[in-house]
Coordinates of C-alpha atoms and ligand atoms in Angstrom, one line a residue:
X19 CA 118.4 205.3 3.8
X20 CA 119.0 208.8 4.3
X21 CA 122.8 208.6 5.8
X22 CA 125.7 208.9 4.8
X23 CA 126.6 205.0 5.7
X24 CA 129.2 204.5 2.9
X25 CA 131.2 207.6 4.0
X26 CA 134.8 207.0 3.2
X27 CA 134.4 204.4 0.8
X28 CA 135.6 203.7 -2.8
X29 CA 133.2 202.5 -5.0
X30 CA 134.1 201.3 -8.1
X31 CA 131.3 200.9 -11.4
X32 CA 132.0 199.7 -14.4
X33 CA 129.9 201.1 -17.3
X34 CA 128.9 204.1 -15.0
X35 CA 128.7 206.6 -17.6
X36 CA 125.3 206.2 -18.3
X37 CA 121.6 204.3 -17.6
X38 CA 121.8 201.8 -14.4
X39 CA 125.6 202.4 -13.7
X40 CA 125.0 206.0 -13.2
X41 CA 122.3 206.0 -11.5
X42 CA 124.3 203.7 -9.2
X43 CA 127.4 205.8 -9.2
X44 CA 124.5 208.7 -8.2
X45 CA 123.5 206.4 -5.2
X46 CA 127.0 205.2 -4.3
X47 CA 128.0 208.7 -4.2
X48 CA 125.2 210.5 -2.4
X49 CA 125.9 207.6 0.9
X50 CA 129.4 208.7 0.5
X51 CA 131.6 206.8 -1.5
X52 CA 134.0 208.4 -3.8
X53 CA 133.3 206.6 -6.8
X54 CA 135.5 205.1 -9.9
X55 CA 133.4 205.3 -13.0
X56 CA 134.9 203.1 -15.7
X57 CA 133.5 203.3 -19.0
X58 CA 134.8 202.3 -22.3
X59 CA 134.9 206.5 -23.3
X60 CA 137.4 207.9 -20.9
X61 CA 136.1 211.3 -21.6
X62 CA 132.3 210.8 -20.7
X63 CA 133.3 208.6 -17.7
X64 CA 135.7 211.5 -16.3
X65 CA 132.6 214.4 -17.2
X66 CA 129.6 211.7 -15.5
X67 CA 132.5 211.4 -12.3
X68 CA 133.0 215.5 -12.1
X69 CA 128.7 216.1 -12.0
X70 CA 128.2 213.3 -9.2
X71 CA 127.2 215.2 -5.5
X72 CA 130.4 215.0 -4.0
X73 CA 134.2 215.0 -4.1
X74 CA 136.8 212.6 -4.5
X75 CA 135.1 210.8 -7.7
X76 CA 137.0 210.1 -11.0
X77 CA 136.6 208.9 -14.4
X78 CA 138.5 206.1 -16.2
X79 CA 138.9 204.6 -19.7
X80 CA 139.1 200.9 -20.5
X81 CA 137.2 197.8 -22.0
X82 CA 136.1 195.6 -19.3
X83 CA 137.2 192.6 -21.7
X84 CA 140.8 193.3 -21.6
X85 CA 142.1 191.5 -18.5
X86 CA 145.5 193.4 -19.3
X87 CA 143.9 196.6 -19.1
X88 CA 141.9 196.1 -16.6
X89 CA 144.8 195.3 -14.5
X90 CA 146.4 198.6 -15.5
X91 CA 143.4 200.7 -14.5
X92 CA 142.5 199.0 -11.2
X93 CA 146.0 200.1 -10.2
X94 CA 145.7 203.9 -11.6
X95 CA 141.8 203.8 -9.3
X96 CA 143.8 202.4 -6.3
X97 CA 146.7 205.4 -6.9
X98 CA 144.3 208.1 -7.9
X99 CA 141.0 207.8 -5.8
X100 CA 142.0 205.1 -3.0
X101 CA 141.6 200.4 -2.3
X102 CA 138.6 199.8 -3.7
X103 CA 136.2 198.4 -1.2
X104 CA 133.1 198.5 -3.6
X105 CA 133.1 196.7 -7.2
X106 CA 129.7 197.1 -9.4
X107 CA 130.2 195.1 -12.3
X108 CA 127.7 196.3 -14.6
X109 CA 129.5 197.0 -18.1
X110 CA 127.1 194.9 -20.1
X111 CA 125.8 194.8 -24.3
X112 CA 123.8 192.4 -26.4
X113 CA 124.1 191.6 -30.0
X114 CA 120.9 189.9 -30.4
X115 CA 120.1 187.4 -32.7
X116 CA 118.4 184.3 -33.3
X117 CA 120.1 181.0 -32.4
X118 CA 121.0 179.9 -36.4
X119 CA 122.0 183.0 -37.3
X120 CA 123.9 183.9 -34.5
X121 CA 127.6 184.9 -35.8
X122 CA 130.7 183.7 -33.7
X123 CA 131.6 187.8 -33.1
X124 CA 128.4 188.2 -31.6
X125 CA 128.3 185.0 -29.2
X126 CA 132.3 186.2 -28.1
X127 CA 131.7 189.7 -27.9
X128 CA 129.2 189.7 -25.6
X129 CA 130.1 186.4 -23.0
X130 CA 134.0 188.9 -22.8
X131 CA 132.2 191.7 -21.9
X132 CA 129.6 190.4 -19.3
X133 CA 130.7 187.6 -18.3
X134 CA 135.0 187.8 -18.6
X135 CA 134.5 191.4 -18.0
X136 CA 132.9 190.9 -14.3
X137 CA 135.7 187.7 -13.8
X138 CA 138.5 190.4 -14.9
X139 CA 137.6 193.3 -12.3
X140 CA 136.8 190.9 -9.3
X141 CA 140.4 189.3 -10.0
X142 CA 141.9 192.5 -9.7
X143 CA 139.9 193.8 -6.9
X144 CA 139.8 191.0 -4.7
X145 CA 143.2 190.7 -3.8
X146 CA 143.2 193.7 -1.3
X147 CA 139.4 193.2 -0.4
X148 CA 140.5 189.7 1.1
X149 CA 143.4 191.6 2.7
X150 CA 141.7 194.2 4.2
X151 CA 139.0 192.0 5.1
X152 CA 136.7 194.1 3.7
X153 CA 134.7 194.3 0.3
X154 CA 131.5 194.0 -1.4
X155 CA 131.2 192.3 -5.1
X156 CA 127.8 193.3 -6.7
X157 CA 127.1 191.7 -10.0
X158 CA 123.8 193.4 -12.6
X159 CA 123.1 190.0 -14.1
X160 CA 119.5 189.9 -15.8
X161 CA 115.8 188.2 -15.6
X162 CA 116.6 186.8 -18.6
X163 CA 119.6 184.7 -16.9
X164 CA 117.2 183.3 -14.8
X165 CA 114.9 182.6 -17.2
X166 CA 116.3 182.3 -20.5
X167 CA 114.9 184.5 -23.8
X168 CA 114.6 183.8 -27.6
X169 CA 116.7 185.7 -29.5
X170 CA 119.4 186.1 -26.7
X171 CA 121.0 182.9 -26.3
X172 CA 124.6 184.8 -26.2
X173 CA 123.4 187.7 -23.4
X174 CA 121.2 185.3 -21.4
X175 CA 124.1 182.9 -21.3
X176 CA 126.5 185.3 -19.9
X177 CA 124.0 186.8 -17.6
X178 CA 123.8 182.8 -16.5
X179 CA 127.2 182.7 -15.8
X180 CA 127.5 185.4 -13.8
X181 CA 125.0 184.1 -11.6
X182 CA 127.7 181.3 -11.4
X183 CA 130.3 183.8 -10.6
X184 CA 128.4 185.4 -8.2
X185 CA 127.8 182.3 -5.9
X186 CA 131.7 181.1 -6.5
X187 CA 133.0 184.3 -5.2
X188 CA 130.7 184.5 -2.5
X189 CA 131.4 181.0 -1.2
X190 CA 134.9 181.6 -1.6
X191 CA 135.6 184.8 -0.1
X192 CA 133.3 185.0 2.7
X193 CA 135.6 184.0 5.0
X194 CA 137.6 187.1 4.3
X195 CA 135.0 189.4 5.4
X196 CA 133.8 189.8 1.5
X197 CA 130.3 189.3 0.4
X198 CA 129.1 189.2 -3.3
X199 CA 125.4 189.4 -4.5
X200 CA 123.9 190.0 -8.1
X201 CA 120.7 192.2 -9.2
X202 CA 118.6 190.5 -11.9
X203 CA 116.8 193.4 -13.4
X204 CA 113.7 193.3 -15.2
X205 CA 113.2 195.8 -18.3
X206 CA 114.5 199.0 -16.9
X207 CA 114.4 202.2 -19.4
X208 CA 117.9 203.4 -20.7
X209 CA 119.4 203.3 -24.0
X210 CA 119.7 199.9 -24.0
X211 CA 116.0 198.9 -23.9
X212 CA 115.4 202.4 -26.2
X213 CA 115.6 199.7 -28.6
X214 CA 112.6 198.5 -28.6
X215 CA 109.4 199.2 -30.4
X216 CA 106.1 200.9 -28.8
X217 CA 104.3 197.4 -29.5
X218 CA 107.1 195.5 -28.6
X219 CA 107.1 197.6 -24.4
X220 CA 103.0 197.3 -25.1
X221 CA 103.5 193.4 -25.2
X222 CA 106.6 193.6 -22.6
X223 CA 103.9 195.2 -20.1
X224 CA 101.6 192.8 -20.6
X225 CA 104.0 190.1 -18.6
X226 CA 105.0 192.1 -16.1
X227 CA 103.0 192.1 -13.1
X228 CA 103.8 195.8 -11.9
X229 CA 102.5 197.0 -15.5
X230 CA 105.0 198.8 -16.2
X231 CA 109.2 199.0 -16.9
X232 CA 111.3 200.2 -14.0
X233 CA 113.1 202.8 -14.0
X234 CA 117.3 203.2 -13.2
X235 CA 116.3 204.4 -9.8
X236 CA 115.0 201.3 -9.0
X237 CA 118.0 199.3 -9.2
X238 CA 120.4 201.6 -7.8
X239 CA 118.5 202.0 -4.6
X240 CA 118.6 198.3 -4.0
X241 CA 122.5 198.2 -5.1
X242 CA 122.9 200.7 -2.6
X243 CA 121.1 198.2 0.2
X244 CA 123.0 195.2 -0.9
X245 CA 126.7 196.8 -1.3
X246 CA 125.8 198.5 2.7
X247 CA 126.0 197.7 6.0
X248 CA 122.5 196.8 6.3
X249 CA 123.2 194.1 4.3
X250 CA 126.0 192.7 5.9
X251 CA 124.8 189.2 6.7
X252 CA 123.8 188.6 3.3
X253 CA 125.8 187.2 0.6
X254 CA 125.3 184.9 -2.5
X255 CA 121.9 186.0 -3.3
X256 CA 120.5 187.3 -7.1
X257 CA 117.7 189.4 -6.0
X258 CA 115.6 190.2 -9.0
X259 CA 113.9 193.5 -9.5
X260 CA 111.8 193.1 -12.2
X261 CA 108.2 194.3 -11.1
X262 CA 107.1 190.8 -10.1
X263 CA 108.6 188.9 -13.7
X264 CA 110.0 185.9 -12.4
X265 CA 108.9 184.8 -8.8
Ligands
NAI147 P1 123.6 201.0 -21.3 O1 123.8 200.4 -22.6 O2 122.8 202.2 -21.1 O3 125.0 201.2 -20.5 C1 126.0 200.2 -20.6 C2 127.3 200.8 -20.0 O4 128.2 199.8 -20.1 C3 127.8 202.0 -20.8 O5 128.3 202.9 -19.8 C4 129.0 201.4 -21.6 O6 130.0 202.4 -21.8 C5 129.4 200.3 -20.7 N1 130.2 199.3 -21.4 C6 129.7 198.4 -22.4 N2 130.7 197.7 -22.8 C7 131.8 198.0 -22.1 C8 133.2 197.6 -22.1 N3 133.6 196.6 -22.9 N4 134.0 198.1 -21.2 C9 133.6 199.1 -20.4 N5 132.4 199.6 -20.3 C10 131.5 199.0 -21.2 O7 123.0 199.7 -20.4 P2 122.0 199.7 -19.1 O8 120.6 199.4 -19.6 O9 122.3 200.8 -18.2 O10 122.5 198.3 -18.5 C11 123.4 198.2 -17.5 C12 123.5 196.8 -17.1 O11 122.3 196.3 -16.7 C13 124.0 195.8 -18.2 O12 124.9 194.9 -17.7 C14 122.7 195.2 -18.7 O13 122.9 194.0 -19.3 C15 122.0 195.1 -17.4 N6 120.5 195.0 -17.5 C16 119.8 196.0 -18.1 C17 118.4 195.9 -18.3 C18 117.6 196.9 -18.9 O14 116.4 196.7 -19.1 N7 118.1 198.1 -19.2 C19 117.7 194.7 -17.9 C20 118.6 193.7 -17.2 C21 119.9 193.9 -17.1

């Protein structure tokens, strides 16, 4: 893919400031989308927005988790950088625990972001998509929504549901012209898997068939594919890319 085959659209990504979402807002931008990064820093998503190749691309400031505010900020994106026609939810945390000790604040926290967070934007989005006939939904769930992981009941439950939301908009809007598909990523290195130990990515490579973690690149390529024209005929699918994890 070495066109330009998103030229004129609006791309809108939500925790774009940083690891997978900017390297998607990189890829969104360089087919040629003007792109919405949201982010829950105003400031870093405006300065990520101003260094993407391009023009037309702007930064916003809002918590994913606040339908309210979301509402408020899908309207300033519409006003200030055009209809959205491309939604990335991929805002996304983890407050891992294990299942006993597992606090109320950290099972809430993190099924508003994910999951309530990707409900919130496609509500506000999908309005004009179904007008326009026009729109593509794509959801960064996770393997371990698929699969399930100790330690992560809260994340891998919200990663769950939003392969649930990803099927129910699908089936519901592709008679509008709007298609919605989901990434499962494997372990990918950002700050988010920075986390972890040496031993604990020694072990982590041991169950992955590729041998090794993926890197940003790797998903943004394939969100590029599946938010494009050459995808067109494809919608309610959760395509992992996860170096051969879960087949
Ligand atoms: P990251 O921690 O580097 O970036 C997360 C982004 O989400 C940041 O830009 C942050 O500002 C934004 N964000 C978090 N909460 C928000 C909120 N309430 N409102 C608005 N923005 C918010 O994470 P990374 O690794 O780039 O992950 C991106 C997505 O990919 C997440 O949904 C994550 O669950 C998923 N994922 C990551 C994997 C990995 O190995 N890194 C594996 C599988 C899934």
């Amino acid at each position: 893919m070495n066109g330009r085959e998103l030229n004129g659209k609006v791309a809108l990504v939500t925790g774009g400031s940083r690891g997978i979402g900017l390297a998607i807002s990189e890829s969104l931008a360089s087919a040629g989308c003007r792109v919405a990064i949201v982010a829950r820093n105003g400031q870093r998503a405006s300065e990520a927005a101003e260094a993407l190749p391009g023009e037309g691309h702007a930064g916003f400031g809002c918590d994913v988790a606040d339908s309210g505010a979301v509402q408020q900020m899908t309207t300033e994106v519409e006003a200030a950088v055009g209809p959205v026609d491309i939604l990335v939810n991929n805002a996304g945390i983890t407050r891992d625990n294990i299942l006993i000790r597992m606090k109320d604040e950290e099972f809430d926290e993190v099924i508003a972001t994910n999951l309530k967070g990707a409900f919130n934007l496609t509500r506000a989005v999908a309005r004009g998509m179904m007008k326009r006939r026009d729109g593509a939904i794509l959801n960064i769930t996770s393997v371990v929504g698929l699969t399930g992981n100790a330690g992560q009941a809260n994340y891998a439950a919200s990663k769950a549901g939003m392969v649930g939301l990803t099927k129910s908009v699908a089936k519901e809007l592709a008679g509008r012209g709007v298609r919605c598909n989901a990434i499962a990523p494997g372990f990918i290195r950002t700050d988010m898997t920075d986390e972890l130990s040496d031993s604990q990515v020694e072990a982590l490579k041991g169950i992955i068939p590729m041998g090794a973690l993926g890197e940003p690149a790797d998903i943004s390529g394939v969100a590029r594919f599946l938010v494009g024209p050459f995808a067109r005929y494809i919608t309610g699918q959760v395509l992992a890319v996860d170096g051969g994890m879960v087949m």
